[in-house]
Short mmCIF file of C-alpha atoms in Angstrom, two decimals:
data_model
loop_
_atom_site.label_atom_id
_atom_site.label_comp_id
_atom_site.label_asym_id
_atom_site.label_seq_id
_atom_site.Cartn_x
_atom_site.Cartn_y
_atom_site.Cartn_z
CA ASP A 884 -0.02 0.25 -0.17
CA ALA A 885 1.15 3.34 -0.74
CA GLY A 886 -0.07 4.85 2.35
CA VAL A 887 -1.55 7.79 3.00
CA ILE A 888 -1.25 10.51 0.21
CA GLN A 889 -1.57 14.28 0.56
CA SER A 890 -1.04 17.10 -1.81
CA PRO A 891 0.54 19.36 -2.71
CA ARG A 892 3.67 18.48 -0.53
CA HIS A 893 4.27 21.99 -0.79
CA GLU A 894 1.93 25.14 -0.78
CA VAL A 895 3.10 28.88 -1.16
CA THR A 896 -0.17 31.46 -1.78
CA GLU A 897 -0.84 35.16 -1.05
CA MET A 898 -3.04 36.28 1.42
CA GLY A 899 -6.27 36.23 0.35
CA GLN A 900 -6.54 33.80 -2.06
CA GLU A 901 -8.03 29.85 -2.01
CA VAL A 902 -6.14 27.05 -0.43
CA THR A 903 -7.12 23.35 -0.83
CA LEU A 904 -5.18 20.82 0.18
CA ARG A 905 -5.97 17.10 -0.62
CA CYS A 906 -5.75 13.60 1.13
CA LYS A 907 -6.40 10.04 0.04
CA PRO A 908 -6.10 7.79 3.00
CA ILE A 909 -5.26 4.16 2.83
CA SER A 910 -7.61 1.69 0.88
CA GLY A 911 -10.08 0.14 3.65
CA HIS A 912 -9.67 2.86 6.23
CA ASN A 913 -13.14 4.21 7.50
CA SER A 914 -12.09 6.85 9.26
CA LEU A 915 -9.81 10.00 8.44
CA PHE A 916 -8.80 13.03 10.14
CA TRP A 917 -7.04 16.58 9.29
CA TYR A 918 -4.15 17.83 11.64
CA ARG A 919 -2.64 21.00 11.73
CA GLN A 920 0.84 21.55 13.30
CA THR A 921 2.77 24.77 14.30
CA MET A 922 5.58 25.79 16.95
CA MET A 923 3.31 27.98 18.71
CA ARG A 924 0.47 25.48 18.98
CA GLY A 925 1.68 22.17 18.47
CA LEU A 926 -0.01 19.38 16.74
CA GLU A 927 -4.04 20.31 16.67
CA LEU A 928 -6.98 17.90 15.02
CA LEU A 929 -9.03 19.88 13.38
CA ILE A 930 -11.52 17.56 11.64
CA TYR A 931 -11.98 13.88 11.98
CA PHE A 932 -14.79 11.74 9.54
CA ASN A 933 -16.23 8.43 10.00
CA ASN A 934 -16.84 6.52 7.37
CA ASN A 935 -17.38 9.93 5.09
CA VAL A 936 -19.31 11.89 8.10
CA PRO A 937 -18.14 14.92 9.87
CA ILE A 938 -17.91 13.64 13.37
CA ASP A 939 -16.40 16.48 15.33
CA ASP A 940 -15.04 19.85 13.69
CA SER A 941 -14.54 21.52 16.72
CA GLY A 942 -11.10 22.15 16.23
CA MET A 943 -11.48 23.84 12.91
CA PRO A 944 -10.28 27.32 13.63
CA GLU A 945 -12.92 29.21 12.05
CA ASP A 946 -15.46 29.31 9.44
CA ARG A 947 -12.94 30.16 6.77
CA PHE A 948 -11.59 26.68 6.90
CA SER A 949 -13.86 23.61 5.65
CA ALA A 950 -13.40 20.50 4.76
CA LYS A 951 -15.05 17.67 3.24
CA MET A 952 -14.80 13.92 2.31
CA PRO A 953 -17.36 12.97 -0.68
CA ASN A 954 -16.14 9.14 -0.70
CA ALA A 955 -13.67 6.77 0.95
CA SER A 956 -10.94 7.35 -1.19
CA PHE A 957 -10.27 11.29 -0.84
CA SER A 958 -10.51 14.41 1.34
CA THR A 959 -10.56 18.39 0.86
CA LEU A 960 -9.50 20.89 3.73
CA LYS A 961 -9.93 24.14 1.89
CA ILE A 962 -9.06 27.26 3.33
CA GLN A 963 -10.63 30.69 1.75
CA PRO A 964 -9.85 33.33 2.16
CA SER A 965 -6.13 32.30 3.41
CA GLU A 966 -4.35 34.73 5.98
CA PRO A 967 -0.53 34.34 6.80
CA ARG A 968 -1.27 32.80 10.36
CA ASP A 969 -2.73 29.87 8.69
CA SER A 970 0.85 28.95 7.70
CA ALA A 971 1.68 25.82 8.98
CA VAL A 972 2.13 21.85 8.03
CA TYR A 973 -1.03 20.21 7.67
CA PHE A 974 -1.29 16.78 8.18
CA CYS A 975 -3.62 14.28 7.12
CA ALA A 976 -3.98 10.45 8.71
CA SER A 977 -6.52 7.56 8.38
CA SER A 978 -7.12 4.79 10.71
CA TYR A 979 -9.26 1.60 10.16
CA GLN A 980 -11.78 2.43 13.11
CA VAL A 981 -11.89 5.74 14.95
CA GLU A 982 -11.76 3.83 18.37
CA THR A 983 -8.21 2.56 17.65
CA TYR A 984 -6.59 5.34 17.24
CA GLU A 985 -3.68 3.35 15.28
CA GLN A 986 -3.59 6.21 13.02
CA TYR A 987 -1.48 6.37 10.17
CA PHE A 988 -0.34 9.94 8.70
CA GLY A 989 0.50 11.02 5.49
CA PRO A 990 3.65 13.52 4.68
CA GLY A 991 1.99 16.62 5.50
CA THR A 992 1.86 19.83 3.35
CA ARG A 993 3.53 22.67 4.02
CA LEU A 994 1.37 25.83 3.93
CA THR A 995 3.65 29.36 3.70
CA VAL A 996 0.95 32.16 3.53
CA THR A 997 2.65 35.38 2.32
CA ALA B 1305 -11.47 17.34 30.39
CA GLN B 1306 -8.02 15.44 29.66
CA SER B 1307 -4.61 16.22 29.05
CA VAL B 1308 -0.86 15.30 28.69
CA THR B 1309 2.39 16.54 29.95
CA GLN B 1310 5.43 15.89 28.50
CA LEU B 1311 8.32 16.93 30.54
CA ASP B 1312 11.23 17.23 28.92
CA SER B 1313 10.95 19.54 25.29
CA HIS B 1314 14.48 18.41 24.62
CA VAL B 1315 16.45 15.15 25.88
CA SER B 1316 20.19 14.68 24.50
CA VAL B 1317 21.61 11.36 25.13
CA SER B 1318 24.83 9.50 23.44
CA GLU B 1319 24.68 6.53 21.32
CA GLY B 1320 24.58 2.94 23.24
CA THR B 1321 23.10 5.09 26.02
CA PRO B 1322 19.38 4.54 27.92
CA VAL B 1323 16.78 6.32 26.84
CA LEU B 1324 14.14 8.07 29.07
CA LEU B 1325 11.22 10.17 27.86
CA ARG B 1326 8.48 11.06 30.36
CA CYS B 1327 4.82 11.47 29.60
CA ASN B 1328 2.34 12.04 32.10
CA TYR B 1329 -1.40 12.69 31.54
CA SER B 1330 -5.05 13.10 32.60
CA SER B 1331 -8.28 11.82 32.38
CA SER B 1332 -11.37 11.33 33.32
CA TYR B 1333 -12.29 8.28 31.92
CA SER B 1334 -9.96 4.99 31.20
CA PRO B 1335 -7.48 6.53 28.70
CA SER B 1336 -5.79 5.03 25.92
CA LEU B 1337 -2.11 6.22 25.69
CA PHE B 1338 0.30 6.24 22.27
CA TRP B 1339 3.45 7.40 21.22
CA TYR B 1340 4.63 8.84 17.98
CA VAL B 1341 7.42 9.37 16.57
CA GLN B 1342 8.36 12.33 13.98
CA HIS B 1343 11.13 12.09 11.98
CA PRO B 1344 12.20 15.60 10.02
CA ASN B 1345 10.30 16.07 7.69
CA LYS B 1346 7.88 13.50 8.39
CA GLY B 1347 4.79 12.56 8.78
CA LEU B 1348 4.30 10.79 12.31
CA GLN B 1349 4.87 7.33 12.96
CA LEU B 1350 2.77 5.39 15.84
CA LEU B 1351 5.74 3.43 18.18
CA LEU B 1352 3.03 1.57 20.62
CA LYS B 1353 -0.23 1.96 22.28
CA TYR B 1354 -2.06 1.13 25.54
CA THR B 1355 -5.38 0.25 25.16
CA SER B 1356 -6.16 -1.26 29.06
CA ALA B 1357 -4.19 -4.59 28.48
CA ALA B 1358 -0.73 -5.26 29.49
CA THR B 1359 0.63 -1.99 31.43
CA LEU B 1360 4.14 -2.86 29.78
CA VAL B 1361 4.22 -2.23 26.17
CA LYS B 1362 6.72 -2.86 23.62
CA GLY B 1363 6.81 -1.48 20.37
CA ILE B 1364 9.08 -1.05 17.52
CA ASN B 1365 12.81 -0.17 17.28
CA GLY B 1366 12.99 -1.69 20.93
CA PHE B 1367 11.02 1.04 22.45
CA GLU B 1368 8.85 0.24 25.08
CA ALA B 1369 6.70 2.07 27.96
CA GLU B 1370 5.06 1.21 30.83
CA PHE B 1371 1.34 2.69 31.94
CA LYS B 1372 1.60 3.27 35.43
CA LYS B 1373 -1.92 4.56 36.93
CA SER B 1374 -0.88 5.52 39.83
CA GLU B 1375 1.36 7.82 38.80
CA THR B 1376 -0.48 8.70 36.19
CA SER B 1377 2.60 8.03 33.76
CA PHE B 1378 3.30 6.56 30.64
CA HIS B 1379 6.90 7.14 30.00
CA LEU B 1380 8.99 5.96 26.65
CA THR B 1381 12.28 4.10 27.47
CA LYS B 1382 14.75 2.14 25.12
CA PRO B 1383 17.78 0.42 26.58
CA SER B 1384 19.77 1.39 24.15
CA ALA B 1385 20.21 4.78 22.18
CA HIS B 1386 20.71 4.56 17.92
CA MET B 1387 21.73 7.77 15.96
CA SER B 1388 18.04 6.77 14.04
CA ASP B 1389 16.50 7.32 17.02
CA ALA B 1390 17.31 10.91 16.68
CA ALA B 1391 13.49 12.41 15.89
CA GLU B 1392 10.30 14.05 18.24
CA TYR B 1393 8.42 12.42 20.28
CA PHE B 1394 4.72 12.90 21.00
CA CYS B 1395 2.53 11.19 23.87
CA VAL B 1396 -0.81 11.03 22.99
CA VAL B 1397 -3.96 10.28 25.08
CA SER B 1398 -7.17 9.45 24.09
CA ALA B 1399 -10.36 9.21 26.01
CA MET B 1400 -14.33 9.40 25.90
CA ASP B 1401 -14.75 13.01 26.49
CA THR B 1402 -18.30 14.19 26.34
CA GLY B 1403 -19.29 11.62 24.47
CA ARG B 1404 -17.26 11.74 21.55
CA ARG B 1405 -13.39 10.37 21.83
CA ALA B 1406 -11.03 13.14 21.69
CA LEU B 1407 -7.53 12.90 21.11
CA THR B 1408 -4.87 15.16 22.46
CA PHE B 1409 -1.05 15.28 21.72
CA GLY B 1410 1.37 16.43 24.29
CA SER B 1411 3.56 19.06 22.94
CA GLY B 1412 6.32 16.75 21.98
CA THR B 1413 10.28 15.93 23.27
CA ARG B 1414 13.01 16.21 20.69
CA LEU B 1415 15.54 13.57 21.30
CA GLN B 1416 18.96 14.63 20.06
CA VAL B 1417 21.44 11.55 20.08
CA GLN B 1418 25.38 12.18 20.47
CA PRO B 1419 27.76 10.12 18.52
#
């Protein structure tokens, strides 16, 4: 298996632009998680899905952030409009069951908003 | 509410010497506990997990951790450090919180291994 796939690996954009991050979970996994990692705040859970349904989005910072999972093999995290404080590494992770929490992480997308 | 505290932000050891990374947690419910490792510019990888079975948990790459309920600790150890162990390590607690499972990550411990 290729593991969790994220694209792009690096994104540089200007403030105010829309940014879309993509994730392909491991085949057969039915839970998907989006995280953000910064030096200041460490690793934060933004949202997670179980069977394509958002279960907990309490970590989403504000309305500029949205996430979708249209099918079991694809998810997006969108920021519109982006701001410099959104600069971070965004990780996607998947697991077979949300209860086990044996999560497999993708390599991350490093986002820089100038 | 739950929380996890990694007591050291940086730990430096010599190659071949023991490693101890400390983690304390608090949880209102029976927690599951995990250690993840993150190498530079990589995602996180699960090292080991405790889910209410044996209190001494063995993981990959020679790491192990012991769950001590009386001390609310889950310290990570390895008898002999290798250069490839240099990375950041995260202690994670998972418990039912307000009816939903919540994951809480520690702030991380950066392990340096000196030759």
